[in-house]
Coordinates of C-alpha atoms and ligand atoms in Angstrom, one line a residue:
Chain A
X1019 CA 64.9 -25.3 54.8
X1020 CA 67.2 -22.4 53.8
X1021 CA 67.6 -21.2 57.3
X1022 CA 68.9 -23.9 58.5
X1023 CA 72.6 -23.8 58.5
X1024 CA 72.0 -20.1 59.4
X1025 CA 70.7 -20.4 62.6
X1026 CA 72.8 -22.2 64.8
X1027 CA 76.1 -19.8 63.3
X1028 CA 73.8 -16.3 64.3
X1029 CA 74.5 -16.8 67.9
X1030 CA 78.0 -17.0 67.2
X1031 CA 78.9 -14.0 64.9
X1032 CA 76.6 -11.9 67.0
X1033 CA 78.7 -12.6 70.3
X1034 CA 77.9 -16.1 72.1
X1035 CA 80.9 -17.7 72.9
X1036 CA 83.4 -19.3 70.6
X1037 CA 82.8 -23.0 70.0
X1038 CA 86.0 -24.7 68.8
X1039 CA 84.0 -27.5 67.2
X1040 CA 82.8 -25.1 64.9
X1041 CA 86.0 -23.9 63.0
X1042 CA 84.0 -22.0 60.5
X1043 CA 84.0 -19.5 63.3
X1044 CA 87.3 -19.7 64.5
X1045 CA 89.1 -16.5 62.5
X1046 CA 85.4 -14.6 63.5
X1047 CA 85.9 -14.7 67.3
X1048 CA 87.8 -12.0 67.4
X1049 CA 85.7 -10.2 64.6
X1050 CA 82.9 -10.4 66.0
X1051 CA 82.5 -6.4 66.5
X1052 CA 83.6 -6.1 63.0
X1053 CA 80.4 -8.4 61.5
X1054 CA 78.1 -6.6 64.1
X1055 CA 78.9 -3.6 62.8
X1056 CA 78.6 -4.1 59.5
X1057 CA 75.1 -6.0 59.9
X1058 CA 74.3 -2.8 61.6
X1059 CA 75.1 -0.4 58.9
X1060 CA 73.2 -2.8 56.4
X1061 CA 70.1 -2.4 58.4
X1062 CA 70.3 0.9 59.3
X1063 CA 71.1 1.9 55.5
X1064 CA 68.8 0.0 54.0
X1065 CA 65.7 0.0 56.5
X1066 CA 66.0 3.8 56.6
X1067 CA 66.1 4.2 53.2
X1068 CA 63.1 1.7 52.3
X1069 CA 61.0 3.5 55.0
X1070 CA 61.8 6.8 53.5
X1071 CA 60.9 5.2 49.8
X1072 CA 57.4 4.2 51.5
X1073 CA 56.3 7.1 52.8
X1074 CA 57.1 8.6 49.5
X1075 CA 56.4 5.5 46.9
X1076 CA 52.9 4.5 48.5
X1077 CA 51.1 8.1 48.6
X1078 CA 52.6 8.2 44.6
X1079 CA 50.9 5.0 43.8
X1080 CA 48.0 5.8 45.2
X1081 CA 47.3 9.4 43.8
X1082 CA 48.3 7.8 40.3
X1083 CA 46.3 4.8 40.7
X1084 CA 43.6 7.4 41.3
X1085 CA 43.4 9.8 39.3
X1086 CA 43.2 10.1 35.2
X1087 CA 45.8 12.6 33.8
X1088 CA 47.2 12.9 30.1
X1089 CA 50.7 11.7 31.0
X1090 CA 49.7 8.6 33.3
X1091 CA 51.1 5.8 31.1
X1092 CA 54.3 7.8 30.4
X1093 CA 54.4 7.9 34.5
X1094 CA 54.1 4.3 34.4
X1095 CA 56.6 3.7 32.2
X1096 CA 59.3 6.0 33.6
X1097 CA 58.3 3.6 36.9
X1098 CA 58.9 0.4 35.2
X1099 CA 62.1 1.8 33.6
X1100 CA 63.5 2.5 36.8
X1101 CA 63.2 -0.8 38.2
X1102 CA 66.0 -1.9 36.3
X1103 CA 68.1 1.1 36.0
X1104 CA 71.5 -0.2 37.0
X1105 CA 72.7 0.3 40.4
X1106 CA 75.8 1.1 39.3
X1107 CA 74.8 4.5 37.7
X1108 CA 72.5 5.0 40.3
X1109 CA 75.5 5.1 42.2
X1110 CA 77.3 7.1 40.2
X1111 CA 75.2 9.6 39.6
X1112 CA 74.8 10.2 43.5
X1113 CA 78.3 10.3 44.0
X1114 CA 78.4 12.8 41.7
X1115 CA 75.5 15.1 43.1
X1116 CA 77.4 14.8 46.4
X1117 CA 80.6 15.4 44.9
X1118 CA 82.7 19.3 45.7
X1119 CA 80.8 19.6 41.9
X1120 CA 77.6 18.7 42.5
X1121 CA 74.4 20.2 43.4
X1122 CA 74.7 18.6 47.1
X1123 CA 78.2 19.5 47.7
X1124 CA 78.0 21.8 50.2
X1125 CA 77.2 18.9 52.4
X1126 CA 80.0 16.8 52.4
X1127 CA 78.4 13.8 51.9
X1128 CA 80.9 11.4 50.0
X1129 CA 81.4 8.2 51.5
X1130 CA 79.0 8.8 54.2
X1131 CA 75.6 6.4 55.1
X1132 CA 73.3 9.5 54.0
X1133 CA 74.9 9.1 50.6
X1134 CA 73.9 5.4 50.6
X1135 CA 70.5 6.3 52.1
X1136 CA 70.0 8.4 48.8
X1137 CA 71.0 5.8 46.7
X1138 CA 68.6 3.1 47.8
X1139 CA 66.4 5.4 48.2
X1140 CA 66.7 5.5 44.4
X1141 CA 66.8 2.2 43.6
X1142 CA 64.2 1.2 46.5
X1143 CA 61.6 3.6 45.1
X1144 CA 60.7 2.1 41.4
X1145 CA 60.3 -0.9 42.7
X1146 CA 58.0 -0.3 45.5
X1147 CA 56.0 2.2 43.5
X1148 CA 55.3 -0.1 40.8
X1149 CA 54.2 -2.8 42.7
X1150 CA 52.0 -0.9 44.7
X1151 CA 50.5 0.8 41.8
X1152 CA 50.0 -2.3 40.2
X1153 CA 48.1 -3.3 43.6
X1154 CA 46.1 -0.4 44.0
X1155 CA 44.7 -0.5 40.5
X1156 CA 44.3 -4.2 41.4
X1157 CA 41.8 -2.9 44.2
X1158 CA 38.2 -3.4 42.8
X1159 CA 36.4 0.0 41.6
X1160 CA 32.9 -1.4 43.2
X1161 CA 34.8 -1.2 46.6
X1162 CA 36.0 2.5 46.1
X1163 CA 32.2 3.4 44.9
X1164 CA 30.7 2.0 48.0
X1165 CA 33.3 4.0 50.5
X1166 CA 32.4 7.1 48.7
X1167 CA 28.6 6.0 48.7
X1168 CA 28.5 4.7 52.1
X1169 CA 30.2 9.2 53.1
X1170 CA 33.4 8.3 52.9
X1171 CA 35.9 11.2 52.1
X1172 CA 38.9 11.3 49.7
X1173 CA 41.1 10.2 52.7
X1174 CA 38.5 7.6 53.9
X1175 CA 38.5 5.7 50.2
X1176 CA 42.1 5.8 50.2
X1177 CA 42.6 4.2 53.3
X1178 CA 40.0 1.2 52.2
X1179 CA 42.2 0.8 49.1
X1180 CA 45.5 0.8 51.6
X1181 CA 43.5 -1.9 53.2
X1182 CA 42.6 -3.8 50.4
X1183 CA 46.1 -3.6 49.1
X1184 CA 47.8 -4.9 52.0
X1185 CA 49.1 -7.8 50.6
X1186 CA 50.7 -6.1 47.5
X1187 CA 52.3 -3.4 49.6
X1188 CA 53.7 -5.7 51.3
X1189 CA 55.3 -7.5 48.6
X1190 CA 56.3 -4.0 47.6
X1191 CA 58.4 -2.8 50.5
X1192 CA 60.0 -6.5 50.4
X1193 CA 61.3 -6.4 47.2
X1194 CA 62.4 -2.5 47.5
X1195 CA 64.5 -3.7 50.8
X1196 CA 65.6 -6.9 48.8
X1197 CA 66.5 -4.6 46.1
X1198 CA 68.5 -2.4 49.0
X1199 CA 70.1 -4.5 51.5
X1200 CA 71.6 -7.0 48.5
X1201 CA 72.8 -4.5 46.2
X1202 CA 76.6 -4.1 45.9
X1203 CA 77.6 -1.4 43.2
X1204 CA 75.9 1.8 44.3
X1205 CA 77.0 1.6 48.1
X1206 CA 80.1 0.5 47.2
X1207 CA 80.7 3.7 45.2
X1208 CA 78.9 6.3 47.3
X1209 CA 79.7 4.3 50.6
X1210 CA 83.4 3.5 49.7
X1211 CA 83.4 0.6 51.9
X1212 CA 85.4 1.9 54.6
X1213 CA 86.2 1.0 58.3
X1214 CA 87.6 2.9 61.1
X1215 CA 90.8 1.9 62.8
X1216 CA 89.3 -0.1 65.2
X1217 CA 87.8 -2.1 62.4
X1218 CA 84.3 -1.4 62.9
X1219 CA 82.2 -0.5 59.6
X1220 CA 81.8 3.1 58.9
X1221 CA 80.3 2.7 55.3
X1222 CA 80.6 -1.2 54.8
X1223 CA 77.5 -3.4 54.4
X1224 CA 77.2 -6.9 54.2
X1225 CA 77.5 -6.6 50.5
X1226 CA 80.1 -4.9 50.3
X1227 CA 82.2 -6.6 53.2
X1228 CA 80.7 -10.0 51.2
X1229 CA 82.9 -9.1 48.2
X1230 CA 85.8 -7.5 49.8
X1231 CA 86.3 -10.9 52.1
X1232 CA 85.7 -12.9 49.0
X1233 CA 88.6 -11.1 47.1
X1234 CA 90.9 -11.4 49.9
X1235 CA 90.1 -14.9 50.1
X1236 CA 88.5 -15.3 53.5
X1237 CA 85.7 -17.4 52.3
X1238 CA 84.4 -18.2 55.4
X1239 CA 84.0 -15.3 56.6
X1240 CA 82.2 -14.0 53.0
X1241 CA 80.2 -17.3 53.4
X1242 CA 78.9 -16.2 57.3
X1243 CA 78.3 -12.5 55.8
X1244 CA 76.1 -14.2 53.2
X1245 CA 73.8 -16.4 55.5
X1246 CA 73.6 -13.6 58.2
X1247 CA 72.3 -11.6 54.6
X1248 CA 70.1 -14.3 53.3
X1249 CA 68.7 -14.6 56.8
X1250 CA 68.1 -11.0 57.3
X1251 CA 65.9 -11.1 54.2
X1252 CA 63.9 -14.2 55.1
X1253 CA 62.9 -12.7 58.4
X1254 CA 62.4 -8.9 56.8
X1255 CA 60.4 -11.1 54.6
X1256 CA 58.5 -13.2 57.3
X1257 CA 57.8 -10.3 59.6
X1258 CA 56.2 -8.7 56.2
X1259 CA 54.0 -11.4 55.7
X1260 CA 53.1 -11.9 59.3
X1261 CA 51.8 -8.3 59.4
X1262 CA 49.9 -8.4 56.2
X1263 CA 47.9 -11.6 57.9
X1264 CA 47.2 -9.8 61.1
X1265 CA 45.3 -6.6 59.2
X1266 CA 45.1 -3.6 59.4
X1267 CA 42.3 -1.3 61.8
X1268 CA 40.4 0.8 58.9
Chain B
X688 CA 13.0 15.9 49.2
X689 CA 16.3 14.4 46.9
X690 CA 15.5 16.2 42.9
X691 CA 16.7 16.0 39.5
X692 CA 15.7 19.0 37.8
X693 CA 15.8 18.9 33.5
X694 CA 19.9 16.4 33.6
X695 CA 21.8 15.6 31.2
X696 CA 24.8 13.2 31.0
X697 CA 26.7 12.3 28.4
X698 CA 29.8 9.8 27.9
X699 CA 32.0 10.1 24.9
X700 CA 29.4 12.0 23.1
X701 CA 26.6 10.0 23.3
X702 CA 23.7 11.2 25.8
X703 CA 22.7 9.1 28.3
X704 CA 20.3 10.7 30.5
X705 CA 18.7 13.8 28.3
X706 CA 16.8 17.0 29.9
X707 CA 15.4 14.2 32.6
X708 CA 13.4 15.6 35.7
X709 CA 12.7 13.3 38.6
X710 CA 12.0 13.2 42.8
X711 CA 12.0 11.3 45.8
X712 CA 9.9 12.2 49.0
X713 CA 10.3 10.9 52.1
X714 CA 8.6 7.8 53.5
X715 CA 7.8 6.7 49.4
X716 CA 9.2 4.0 47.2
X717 CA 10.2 5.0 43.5
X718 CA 10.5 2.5 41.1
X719 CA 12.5 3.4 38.1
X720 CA 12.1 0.4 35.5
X721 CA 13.8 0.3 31.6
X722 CA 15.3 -1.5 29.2
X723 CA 19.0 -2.9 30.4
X724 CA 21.7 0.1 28.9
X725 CA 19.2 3.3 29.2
X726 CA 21.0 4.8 32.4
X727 CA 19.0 3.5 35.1
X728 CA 22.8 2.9 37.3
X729 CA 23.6 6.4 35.5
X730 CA 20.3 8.4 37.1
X731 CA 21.3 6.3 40.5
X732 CA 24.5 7.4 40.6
X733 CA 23.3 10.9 39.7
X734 CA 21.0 11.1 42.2
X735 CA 23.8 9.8 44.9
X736 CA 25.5 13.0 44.2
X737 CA 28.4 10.9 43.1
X738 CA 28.4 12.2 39.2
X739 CA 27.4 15.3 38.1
X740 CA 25.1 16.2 35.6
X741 CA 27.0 17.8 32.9
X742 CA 23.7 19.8 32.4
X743 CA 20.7 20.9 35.2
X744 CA 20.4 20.6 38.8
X745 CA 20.4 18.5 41.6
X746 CA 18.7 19.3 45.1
X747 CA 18.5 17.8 48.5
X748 CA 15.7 20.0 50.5
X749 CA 16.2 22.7 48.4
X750 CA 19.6 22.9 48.2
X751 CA 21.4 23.1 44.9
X752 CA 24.1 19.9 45.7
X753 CA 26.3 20.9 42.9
X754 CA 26.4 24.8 43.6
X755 CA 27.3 24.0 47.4
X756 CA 31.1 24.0 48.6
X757 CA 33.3 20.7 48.9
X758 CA 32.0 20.4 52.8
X759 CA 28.5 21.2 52.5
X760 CA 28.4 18.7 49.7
X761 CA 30.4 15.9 51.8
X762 CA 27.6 16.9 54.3
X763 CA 24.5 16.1 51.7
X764 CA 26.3 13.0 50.0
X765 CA 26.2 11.5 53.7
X766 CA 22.6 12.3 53.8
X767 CA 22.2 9.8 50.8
X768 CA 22.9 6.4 50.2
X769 CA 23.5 3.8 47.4
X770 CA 23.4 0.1 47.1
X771 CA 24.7 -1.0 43.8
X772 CA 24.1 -4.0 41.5
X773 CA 27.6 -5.6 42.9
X774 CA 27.8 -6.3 47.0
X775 CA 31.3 -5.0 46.8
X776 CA 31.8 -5.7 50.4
X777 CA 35.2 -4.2 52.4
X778 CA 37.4 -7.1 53.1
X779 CA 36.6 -7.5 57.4
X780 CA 33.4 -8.8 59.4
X781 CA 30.1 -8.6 58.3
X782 CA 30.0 -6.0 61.3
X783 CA 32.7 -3.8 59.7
X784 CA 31.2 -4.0 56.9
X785 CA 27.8 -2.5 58.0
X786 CA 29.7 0.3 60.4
X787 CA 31.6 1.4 57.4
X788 CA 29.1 4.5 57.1
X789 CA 28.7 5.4 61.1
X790 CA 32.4 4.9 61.2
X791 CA 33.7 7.7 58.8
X792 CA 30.9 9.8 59.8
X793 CA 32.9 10.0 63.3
X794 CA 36.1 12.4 64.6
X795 CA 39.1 10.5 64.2
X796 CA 39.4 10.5 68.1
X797 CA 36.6 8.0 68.0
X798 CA 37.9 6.2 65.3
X799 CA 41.0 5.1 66.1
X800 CA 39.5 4.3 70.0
X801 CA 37.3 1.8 68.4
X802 CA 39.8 0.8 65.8
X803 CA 42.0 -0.6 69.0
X804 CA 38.9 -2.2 71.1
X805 CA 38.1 0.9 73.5
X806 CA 34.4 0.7 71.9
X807 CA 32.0 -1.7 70.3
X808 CA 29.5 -1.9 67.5
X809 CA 27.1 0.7 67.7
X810 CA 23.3 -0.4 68.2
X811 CA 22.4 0.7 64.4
X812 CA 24.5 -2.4 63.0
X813 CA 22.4 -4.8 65.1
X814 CA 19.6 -3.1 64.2
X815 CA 20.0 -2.9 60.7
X816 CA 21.5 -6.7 60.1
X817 CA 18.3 -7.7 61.9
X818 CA 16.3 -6.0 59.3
X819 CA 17.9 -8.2 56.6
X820 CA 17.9 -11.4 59.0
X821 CA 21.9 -11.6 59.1
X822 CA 22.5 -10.7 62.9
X823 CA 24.1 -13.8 63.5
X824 CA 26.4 -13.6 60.6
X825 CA 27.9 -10.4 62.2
X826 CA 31.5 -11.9 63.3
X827 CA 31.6 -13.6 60.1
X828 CA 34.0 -12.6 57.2
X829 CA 32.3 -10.6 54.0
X830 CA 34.6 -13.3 51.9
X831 CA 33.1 -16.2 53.1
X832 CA 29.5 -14.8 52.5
X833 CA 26.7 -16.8 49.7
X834 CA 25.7 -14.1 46.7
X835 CA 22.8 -13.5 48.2
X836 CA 23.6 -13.0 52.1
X837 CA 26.4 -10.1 50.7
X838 CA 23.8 -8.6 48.7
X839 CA 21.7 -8.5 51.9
X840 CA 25.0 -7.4 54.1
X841 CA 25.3 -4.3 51.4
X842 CA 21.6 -3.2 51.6
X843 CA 22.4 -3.3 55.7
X844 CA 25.5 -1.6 55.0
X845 CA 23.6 1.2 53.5
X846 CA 21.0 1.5 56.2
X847 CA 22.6 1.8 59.2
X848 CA 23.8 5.1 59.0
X849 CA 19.9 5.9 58.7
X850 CA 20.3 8.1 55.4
X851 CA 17.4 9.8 54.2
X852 CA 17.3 8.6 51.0
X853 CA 18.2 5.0 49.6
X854 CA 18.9 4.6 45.8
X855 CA 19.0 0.6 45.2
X856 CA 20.7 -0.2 42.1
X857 CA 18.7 -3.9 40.7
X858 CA 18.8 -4.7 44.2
X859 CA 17.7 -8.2 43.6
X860 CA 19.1 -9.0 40.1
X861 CA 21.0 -11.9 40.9
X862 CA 19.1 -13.5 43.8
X863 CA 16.8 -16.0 44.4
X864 CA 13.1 -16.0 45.9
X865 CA 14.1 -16.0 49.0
X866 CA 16.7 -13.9 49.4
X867 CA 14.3 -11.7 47.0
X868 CA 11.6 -11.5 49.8
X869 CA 14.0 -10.6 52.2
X870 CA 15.3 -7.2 50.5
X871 CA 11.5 -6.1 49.5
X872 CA 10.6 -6.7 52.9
X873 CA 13.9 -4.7 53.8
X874 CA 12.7 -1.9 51.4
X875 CA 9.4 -2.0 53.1
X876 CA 11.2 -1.1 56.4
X877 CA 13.4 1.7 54.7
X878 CA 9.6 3.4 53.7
X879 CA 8.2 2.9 57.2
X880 CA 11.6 4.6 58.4
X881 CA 10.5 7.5 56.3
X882 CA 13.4 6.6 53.9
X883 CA 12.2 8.0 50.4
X884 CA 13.8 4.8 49.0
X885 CA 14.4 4.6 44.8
X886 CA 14.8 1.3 43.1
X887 CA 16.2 0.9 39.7
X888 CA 15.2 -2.9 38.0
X889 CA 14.4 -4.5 35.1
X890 CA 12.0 -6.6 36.9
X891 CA 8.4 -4.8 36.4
X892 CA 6.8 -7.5 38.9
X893 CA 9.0 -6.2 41.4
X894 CA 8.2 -2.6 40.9
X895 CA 4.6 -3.1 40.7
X896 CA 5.4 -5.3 44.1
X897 CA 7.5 -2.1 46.0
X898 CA 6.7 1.0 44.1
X899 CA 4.4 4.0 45.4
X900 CA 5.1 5.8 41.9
X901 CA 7.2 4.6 38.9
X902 CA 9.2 6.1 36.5
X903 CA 9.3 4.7 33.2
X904 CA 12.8 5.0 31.4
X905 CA 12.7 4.6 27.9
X906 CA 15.6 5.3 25.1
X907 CA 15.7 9.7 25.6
X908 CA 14.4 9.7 28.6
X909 CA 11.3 9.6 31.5
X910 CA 8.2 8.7 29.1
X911 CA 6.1 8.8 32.4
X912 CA 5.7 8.7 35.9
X913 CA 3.0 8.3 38.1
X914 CA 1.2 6.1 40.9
X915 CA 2.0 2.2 40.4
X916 CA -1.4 1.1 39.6
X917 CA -2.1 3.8 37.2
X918 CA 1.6 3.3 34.9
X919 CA 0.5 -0.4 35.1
X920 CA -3.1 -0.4 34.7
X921 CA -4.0 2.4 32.6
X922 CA -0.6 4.4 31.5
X923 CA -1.3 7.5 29.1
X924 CA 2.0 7.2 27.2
X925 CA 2.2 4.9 24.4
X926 CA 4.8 3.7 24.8
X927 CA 5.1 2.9 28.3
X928 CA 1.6 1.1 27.5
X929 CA 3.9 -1.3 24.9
X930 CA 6.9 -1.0 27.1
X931 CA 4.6 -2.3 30.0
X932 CA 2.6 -4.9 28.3
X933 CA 6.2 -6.5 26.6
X934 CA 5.5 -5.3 22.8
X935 CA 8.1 -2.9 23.0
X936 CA 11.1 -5.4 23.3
X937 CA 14.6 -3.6 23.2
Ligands
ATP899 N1 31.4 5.9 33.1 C1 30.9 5.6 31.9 N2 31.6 5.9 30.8 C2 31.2 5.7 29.6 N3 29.9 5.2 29.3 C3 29.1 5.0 30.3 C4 29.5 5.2 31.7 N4 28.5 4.8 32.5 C5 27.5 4.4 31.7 N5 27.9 4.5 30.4 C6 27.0 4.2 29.3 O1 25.7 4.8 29.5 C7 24.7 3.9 29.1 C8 23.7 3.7 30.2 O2 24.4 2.9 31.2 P1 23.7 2.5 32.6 O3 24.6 1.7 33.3 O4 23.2 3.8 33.2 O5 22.5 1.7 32.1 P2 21.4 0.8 32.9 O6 20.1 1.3 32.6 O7 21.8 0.8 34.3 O8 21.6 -0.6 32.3 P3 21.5 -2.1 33.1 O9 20.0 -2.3 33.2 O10 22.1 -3.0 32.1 O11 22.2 -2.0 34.4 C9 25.3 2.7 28.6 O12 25.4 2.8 27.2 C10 26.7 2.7 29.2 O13 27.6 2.1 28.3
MG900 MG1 22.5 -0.6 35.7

């Protein structure tokens, strides 16, 4: 029962009152904008950045999955590479392409929540292609043939394999926003980890605040960061789940 | 109505259906019997405008299938249909199943209305479960379906969109007695629908059972074709005479 000792502290760190019998939370009561915030830039960072990578990753799978061309296996590989490409250079190299040298200069991106956007978007995308790939192809040829038998058009068989792959997509855009929302290095270099002056998170995630807390030694607070994060993925993940049971009209 | 005019097909090199000439009228059964591996499932899928021959021509009333532009070709493909030797049912209801074809054959406006309740199951699904004796199976979910109820589901799958013709790949291969009599009665139906109806098998009892004409499909290609009684009583080609009559074993 993981979630357990992270249920009854959620009401707390999100802005119920302050129970004194609880003196995990006492240094957080007057913090509690500060976590908010920074559970809000996780989300918003990560979810929009996995969303992105689906829109993108899953039409990808799916035209590979389908089609035969000379350099398919090379595609695959190149995929499967990427999937543990560390985060770090990831990181890097987006700084860099948002950097006053870079390609993306011109935008003033550095230290922003766009530039962390790209970056899991990066490191989001192998992930959730490969996975749904691997579904897709996992998606019997006999059920393709009999959409395209029964009139189906391109678009029509390619919804019954969506269909069939529900499961495996899911899994997919799971482990590309667990990849996301617990990764430190990239948004910690793009992102910068910064706070206004009113302490609220600009650029800081849970990740990042997880680490920062930890060095300055307020564990508790590093420790409340790390079950609101481990709770965040056990619902992303139970929502996921719950959605692949109900279906989907096709 | 649905011809084949002098095809070839070849995979990797080797020739599977060579300079082979063939029709279907309406309101007739074809039986196509011959040894396992001679491309029976190839001519099928030939005729179901699904492959195309890498040599002659393929008509539906006249027209030349393959010479016709992407839409006029979606338009004839929808004209035919194929059951093949595996059910490969879509994972949903029985009833989704066997509205697979009316479905796509919709505008989208329709499709999503009945894809969120706004409209029911079209008379055709009733009427063609009812052919194979499965209309109270209708609510029930393909998965949980005996071998020879999905193989019953597919052949009303096919039907319902009222095609004009229906190419049966070993339609009964794997069933029993039963189940047997329940798809030639089912083809019976198709005929008296003024299907032309084609059946692939390597079951001569059951062409001589369903056939109007046969085809006999030997190593490079139709030795004969003619009325049932006449390939089985009194056939001109050797061959088909030893073919027949079991001394040509392959
Ligand atoms: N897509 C394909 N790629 C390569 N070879 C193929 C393909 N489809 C069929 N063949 C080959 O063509 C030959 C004829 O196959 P086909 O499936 O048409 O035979 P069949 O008469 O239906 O056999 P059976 O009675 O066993 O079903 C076989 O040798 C098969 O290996
Ligand atoms: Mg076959």
């Amino acid at each position: 029962m993981p979630l357990e000792p992270v249920v009854p502290l959620l009401p707390e760190v999100l802005g119920g009152p302050t129970h004194h019998h609880l003196p995990l939370l006492l240094d957080l009561s007057f913090r509690e904008g500060y976590v908010r915030s920074i559970i809000y830039v996780s989300l918003y960072v990560s979810l929009t950045a996995v969303a992105l990578s689906t829109l993108f990753s899953v039409p990808v799978a799916i035209l590979v999955g389908f089609s035969e061309f000379p350099g398919k296996q090379f595609v695959k590989s190149v995929v499967n590479t990427g999937m543990g490409f560390p985060s770090v250079v990831v990181g890097l190299l987006v700084l860099f392409a948002v950097s006053n040298q870079g390609p993306l200069g011109s935008l003033d991106l550095v230290f922003t929540r766009e530039a962390m956007i790209m970056s899991q978007f990066v490191l989001a995308t192998p992930p959730i292609t490969a996975i749904t790939l691997a579904a897709v192809s996992g998606v019997d040829d006999g059920v393709r043939d009999a959409a395209r038998a029964l009139g189906g058009t391109r678009l029509d068989v390619a919804l019954v394999v969506l269909k069939e792959a529900r499961y495996g997509i899911a899994t997919a855009i799971l482990a590309g926003f667990g990849r996301a929302v617990s990764e430190v290095g990239s948004v910690l270099i793009v992102g910068g980890n910064i706070t206004g002056a009113d302490g609220i998170s600009k650029t800081r995630t849970l990740t990042t605040a997880i680490q920062l807390e930890a060095r300055q030694g307020q564990y508790e607070t590093a420790m409340v960061l790390g079950a609101v994060l481990v709770a965040l993925v056990l619902t992303v993940n139970a929502v996921v789940v719950h959605f692949g049971d109900e279906g989907v009209a096709g | 109505m649905l011809r084949a005019t002098a095809v070839s097909q070849s995979f990797g090199g080797e020739r599977v259906l060579d300079d082979l000439s063939i029709e279907v009228d309406a309101g007739e059964v074809l039986g196509v019997i011959g040894p396992s591996g001679v491309g029976k499932t190839t001519l099928l899928r030939t005729l179901a405008l699904s492959l195309e021959p890498d040599e002659g021509s393929v008509t539906l009333e006249g027209t030349d299938v393959w010479a016709a532009g992407e839409a006029d070709r979606l338009a004839l493909r929808r004209r035919v249909g194929m059951v093949f030797q595996e059910a490969s049912l879509f994972d949903g209801s029985v009833g989704h199943n066997v509205e697979y074809g009316i479905r796509v054959r919709k505008p989208w406006s329709d499709r999503i209305a009945a894809a969120v309740g706004l409209a029911g199951p079209p008379d055709a699904v009733h009427e063609s479960l009812d052919v194979v004796g499965m209309t109270d199976k209708v609510n029930q979910h393909a998965d949980s379906l005996s071998g020879g109820e999905a193989q019953r589901v597919s052949f009303a799958r096919a039907l319902a969109y009222d095609p004009d013709v229906l190419l049966l790949d070993e339609p009964t291969s794997d069933l029993d007695p039963r189940n047997t009599a329940v798809i030639e009665e089912a083809i019976d139906e198709a005929r008296n629908r003024g299907i032309g109806v084609v059946v692939a098998t390597h079951d001569m009892h059951q062409a001589e059972r369903v056939a109007d004409r046969v085809a006999v499909l030997l190593d490079d290609g139709v030795t004969e074709v003619g009325p049932t009684d006449v390939i089985f009583d009194d056939p001109t080609d050797e061959r088909t005479r030893k073919f027949i009559s079991g001394e040509l074993v392959y």
